[in-house]
PDB file of C-alpha atoms in Angstrom:
ATOM      1  CA  MET A   7      31.532 103.185  71.734  1.00 87.00           C
ATOM      2  CA  SER A   8      31.252 106.839  72.674  1.00 90.00           C
ATOM      3  CA  LEU A   9      34.321 108.845  73.507  1.00 93.00           C
ATOM      4  CA  GLY A  10      34.561 110.899  76.664  1.00 91.00           C
ATOM      5  CA  LYS A  11      35.234 114.602  76.292  1.00 88.00           C
ATOM      6  CA  ILE A  12      38.354 116.202  77.761  1.00 85.00           C
ATOM      7  CA  SER A  13      37.563 119.759  78.773  1.00 83.00           C
ATOM      8  CA  GLY A  14      41.031 121.047  79.564  1.00 81.00           C
ATOM      9  CA  SER A  15      44.472 120.312  80.877  1.00 85.00           C
ATOM     10  CA  SER A  16      47.005 121.612  83.365  1.00 92.00           C
ATOM     11  CA  ILE A  17      50.760 121.882  83.252  1.00 94.00           C
ATOM     12  CA  VAL A  18      52.773 121.216  86.418  1.00 95.00           C
ATOM     13  CA  PHE A  19      55.750 123.453  87.184  1.00 97.00           C
ATOM     14  CA  LEU A  20      58.138 122.503  89.989  1.00 97.00           C
ATOM     15  CA  VAL A  21      59.065 125.875  91.535  1.00 97.00           C
ATOM     16  CA  LYS A  22      61.590 127.260  94.020  1.00 97.00           C
ATOM     17  CA  ASP A  23      59.210 129.411  96.086  1.00 95.00           C
ATOM     18  CA  ILE A  24      55.526 128.646  95.574  1.00 94.00           C
ATOM     19  CA  LYS A  25      54.175 131.945  96.913  1.00 93.00           C
ATOM     20  CA  ARG A  26      56.633 134.030  94.880  1.00 96.00           C
ATOM     21  CA  SER A  27      55.927 132.033  91.713  1.00 97.00           C
ATOM     22  CA  ALA A  28      52.173 132.343  92.232  1.00 96.00           C
ATOM     23  CA  GLN A  29      52.516 136.111  92.644  1.00 97.00           C
ATOM     24  CA  PHE A  30      54.373 136.320  89.331  1.00 98.00           C
ATOM     25  CA  TYR A  31      51.391 134.788  87.544  1.00 98.00           C
ATOM     26  CA  ARG A  32      48.865 136.796  89.563  1.00 97.00           C
ATOM     27  CA  ASP A  33      50.636 139.943  88.397  1.00 97.00           C
ATOM     28  CA  LEU A  34      49.985 138.764  84.825  1.00 98.00           C
ATOM     29  CA  GLY A  35      46.254 138.445  85.468  1.00 97.00           C
ATOM     30  CA  PHE A  36      46.020 134.788  86.482  1.00 97.00           C
ATOM     31  CA  TYR A  37      43.459 133.653  89.066  1.00 96.00           C
ATOM     32  CA  TYR A  38      45.003 132.109  92.207  1.00 93.00           C
ATOM     33  CA  GLU A  39      43.713 129.013  94.031  1.00 92.00           C
ATOM     34  CA  GLU A  40      45.386 127.087  96.861  1.00 88.00           C
ATOM     35  CA  ILE A  41      44.829 123.341  96.675  1.00 86.00           C
ATOM     36  CA  GLY A  42      45.456 120.826  99.447  1.00 77.00           C
ATOM     37  CA  ILE A  43      44.677 120.137 103.066  1.00 69.00           C
ATOM     38  CA  GLY A  44      46.762 121.579 105.891  1.00 69.00           C
ATOM     39  CA  ASP A  45      50.044 122.819 104.466  1.00 69.00           C
ATOM     40  CA  ILE A  46      49.573 124.001 100.894  1.00 62.00           C
ATOM     41  CA  LYS A  47      50.406 121.146  98.573  1.00 79.00           C
ATOM     42  CA  HIS A  48      50.200 123.179  95.379  1.00 90.00           C
ATOM     43  CA  ILE A  49      48.700 126.294  93.839  1.00 95.00           C
ATOM     44  CA  HIS A  50      46.682 126.580  90.648  1.00 95.00           C
ATOM     45  CA  VAL A  51      47.097 129.749  88.605  1.00 97.00           C
ATOM     46  CA  THR A  52      44.572 130.023  85.799  1.00 96.00           C
ATOM     47  CA  ARG A  53      43.824 132.471  83.065  1.00 96.00           C
ATOM     48  CA  ASP A  54      41.049 131.615  80.628  1.00 94.00           C
ATOM     49  CA  GLN A  55      41.712 127.995  79.572  1.00 91.00           C
ATOM     50  CA  LEU A  56      45.357 127.883  80.713  1.00 95.00           C
ATOM     51  CA  THR A  57      46.167 126.439  84.139  1.00 96.00           C
ATOM     52  CA  PHE A  58      49.566 125.929  85.714  1.00 97.00           C
ATOM     53  CA  ILE A  59      49.853 123.795  88.831  1.00 96.00           C
ATOM     54  CA  LEU A  60      52.729 125.151  90.906  1.00 96.00           C
ATOM     55  CA  HIS A  61      54.381 122.671  93.242  1.00 94.00           C
ATOM     56  CA  GLU A  62      57.275 123.685  95.471  1.00 93.00           C
ATOM     57  CA  ALA A  63      60.439 121.628  95.072  1.00 94.00           C
ATOM     58  CA  SER A  64      62.144 120.118  98.114  1.00 92.00           C
ATOM     59  CA  SER A  65      65.432 121.445  96.748  1.00 94.00           C
ATOM     60  CA  THR A  66      65.900 124.460  94.468  1.00 94.00           C
ATOM     61  CA  GLU A  67      68.394 122.412  92.418  1.00 94.00           C
ATOM     62  CA  ASP A  68      65.460 120.223  91.333  1.00 95.00           C
ATOM     63  CA  VAL A  69      63.887 123.118  89.413  1.00 96.00           C
ATOM     64  CA  ARG A  70      65.151 122.543  85.886  1.00 94.00           C
ATOM     65  CA  PRO A  71      62.840 123.705  83.099  1.00 95.00           C
ATOM     66  CA  PHE A  72      62.910 121.537  79.967  1.00 93.00           C
ATOM     67  CA  SER A  73      63.808 124.627  77.947  1.00 93.00           C
ATOM     68  CA  SER A  74      67.049 124.971  79.934  1.00 92.00           C
ATOM     69  CA  LEU A  75      68.294 121.473  79.071  1.00 91.00           C
ATOM     70  CA  LYS A  76      70.687 120.917  76.185  1.00 92.00           C
ATOM     71  CA  GLY A  77      68.624 119.486  73.371  1.00 93.00           C
ATOM     72  CA  GLY A  78      65.376 120.423  75.105  1.00 90.00           C
ATOM     73  CA  PRO A  79      62.508 122.327  73.526  1.00 93.00           C
ATOM     74  CA  GLN A  80      62.618 126.124  73.264  1.00 94.00           C
ATOM     75  CA  TRP A  81      59.631 126.402  75.631  1.00 95.00           C
ATOM     76  CA  ASP A  82      58.135 124.532  78.579  1.00 97.00           C
ATOM     77  CA  ALA A  83      54.493 125.288  77.851  1.00 97.00           C
ATOM     78  CA  PHE A  84      52.634 126.501  74.794  1.00 95.00           C
ATOM     79  CA  ALA A  85      49.282 128.284  74.837  1.00 95.00           C
ATOM     80  CA  TYR A  86      47.134 129.251  71.871  1.00 94.00           C
ATOM     81  CA  SER A  87      45.410 132.604  71.556  1.00 93.00           C
ATOM     82  CA  ASP A  88      43.466 134.578  68.984  1.00 91.00           C
ATOM     83  CA  GLU A  89      44.951 137.775  70.458  1.00 92.00           C
ATOM     84  CA  VAL A  90      48.682 137.115  70.563  1.00 93.00           C
ATOM     85  CA  ASP A  91      49.679 140.707  69.843  1.00 91.00           C
ATOM     86  CA  VAL A  92      47.367 141.977  72.615  1.00 93.00           C
ATOM     87  CA  LEU A  93      48.858 139.491  75.120  1.00 95.00           C
ATOM     88  CA  PHE A  94      52.375 140.489  74.056  1.00 95.00           C
ATOM     89  CA  GLU A  95      51.717 144.173  74.731  1.00 96.00           C
ATOM     90  CA  GLU A  96      49.930 143.416  78.016  1.00 97.00           C
ATOM     91  CA  PHE A  97      52.649 141.149  79.413  1.00 97.00           C
ATOM     92  CA  LYS A  98      55.396 143.528  78.257  1.00 96.00           C
ATOM     93  CA  ALA A  99      53.628 146.440  79.982  1.00 97.00           C
ATOM     94  CA  LYS A 100      53.361 144.350  83.174  1.00 97.00           C
ATOM     95  CA  GLY A 101      57.134 143.808  83.170  1.00 96.00           C
ATOM     96  CA  ALA A 102      57.304 140.170  82.088  1.00 97.00           C
ATOM     97  CA  GLU A 103      60.665 139.079  80.707  1.00 97.00           C
ATOM     98  CA  ILE A 104      60.250 138.417  76.989  1.00 97.00           C
ATOM     99  CA  ALA A 105      62.155 135.221  76.125  1.00 96.00           C
ATOM    100  CA  TYR A 106      61.690 135.861  72.433  1.00 94.00           C
ATOM    101  CA  GLY A 107      59.832 138.631  70.718  1.00 87.00           C
ATOM    102  CA  LEU A 108      56.656 138.755  68.747  1.00 88.00           C
ATOM    103  CA  ASN A 109      57.379 136.754  65.630  1.00 81.00           C
ATOM    104  CA  GLN A 110      54.856 137.692  63.025  1.00 77.00           C
ATOM    105  CA  ASP A 111      54.538 136.235  59.567  1.00 80.00           C
ATOM    106  CA  PRO A 112      51.578 136.194  57.202  1.00 82.00           C
ATOM    107  CA  ILE A 113      49.820 133.359  59.071  1.00 87.00           C
ATOM    108  CA  TRP A 114      51.320 132.998  62.581  1.00 90.00           C
ATOM    109  CA  ASN A 115      52.145 135.151  65.625  1.00 92.00           C
ATOM    110  CA  GLU A 116      54.238 133.867  68.520  1.00 94.00           C
ATOM    111  CA  PHE A 117      56.173 135.151  71.537  1.00 96.00           C
ATOM    112  CA  ALA A 118      57.308 133.751  74.860  1.00 97.00           C
ATOM    113  CA  ILE A 119      57.875 134.957  78.393  1.00 98.00           C
ATOM    114  CA  ARG A 120      60.302 133.562  80.972  1.00 98.00           C
ATOM    115  CA  ASP A 121      58.954 133.264  84.506  1.00 98.00           C
ATOM    116  CA  ILE A 122      60.949 133.676  87.711  1.00 97.00           C
ATOM    117  CA  ASP A 123      61.812 129.961  87.819  1.00 98.00           C
ATOM    118  CA  GLY A 124      63.132 130.023  84.258  1.00 97.00           C
ATOM    119  CA  TYR A 125      60.114 128.370  82.615  1.00 98.00           C
ATOM    120  CA  VAL A 126      59.492 129.631  79.095  1.00 98.00           C
ATOM    121  CA  VAL A 127      55.809 129.957  78.250  1.00 98.00           C
ATOM    122  CA  ALA A 128      54.995 130.581  74.580  1.00 96.00           C
ATOM    123  CA  PHE A 129      51.794 132.084  73.220  1.00 96.00           C
ATOM    124  CA  GLY A 130      50.887 131.632  69.583  1.00 94.00           C
ATOM    125  CA  GLY A 131      48.066 131.776  67.127  1.00 92.00           C
ATOM    126  CA  GLY A 132      47.030 132.558  63.628  1.00 84.00           C
ATOM    127  CA  VAL A 133      47.067 136.120  62.381  1.00 77.00           C
ATOM    128  CA  SER A 134      43.542 137.486  62.188  1.00 63.00           C
ATOM    129  CA  LYS A 135      42.278 138.553  58.794  1.00 59.00           C
ATOM    130  CA  GLN A 136      40.895 142.086  59.048  1.00 54.00           C
TER     131      GLN A 136
END
């Protein structure tokens, strides 16, 4: 039996204001795509192999990132990169809120940003050997 290949994935964020949330990611260099017929159902924001599907909540009280829940994870999404330090400097220069700073040890780099809905997105990867 052959196994089918999965070529990517998307993470869905329930947001307070879909246009405002999409602009946040566009400002960080993400590509913007409206999906749906008639009224916009959701927006895809993509950068390289990372895609977030933004869907507007019926009530702002429904927007509750996992990272904000007691006992929840420290981040809502995790993305891997071979250029973590470059992303850190880029996002910092673009005014992104840094949820936690660039943690560097001999083998791993990691940092996270907090978006305007409170979602914490972490970026991590191995330290390159130069």
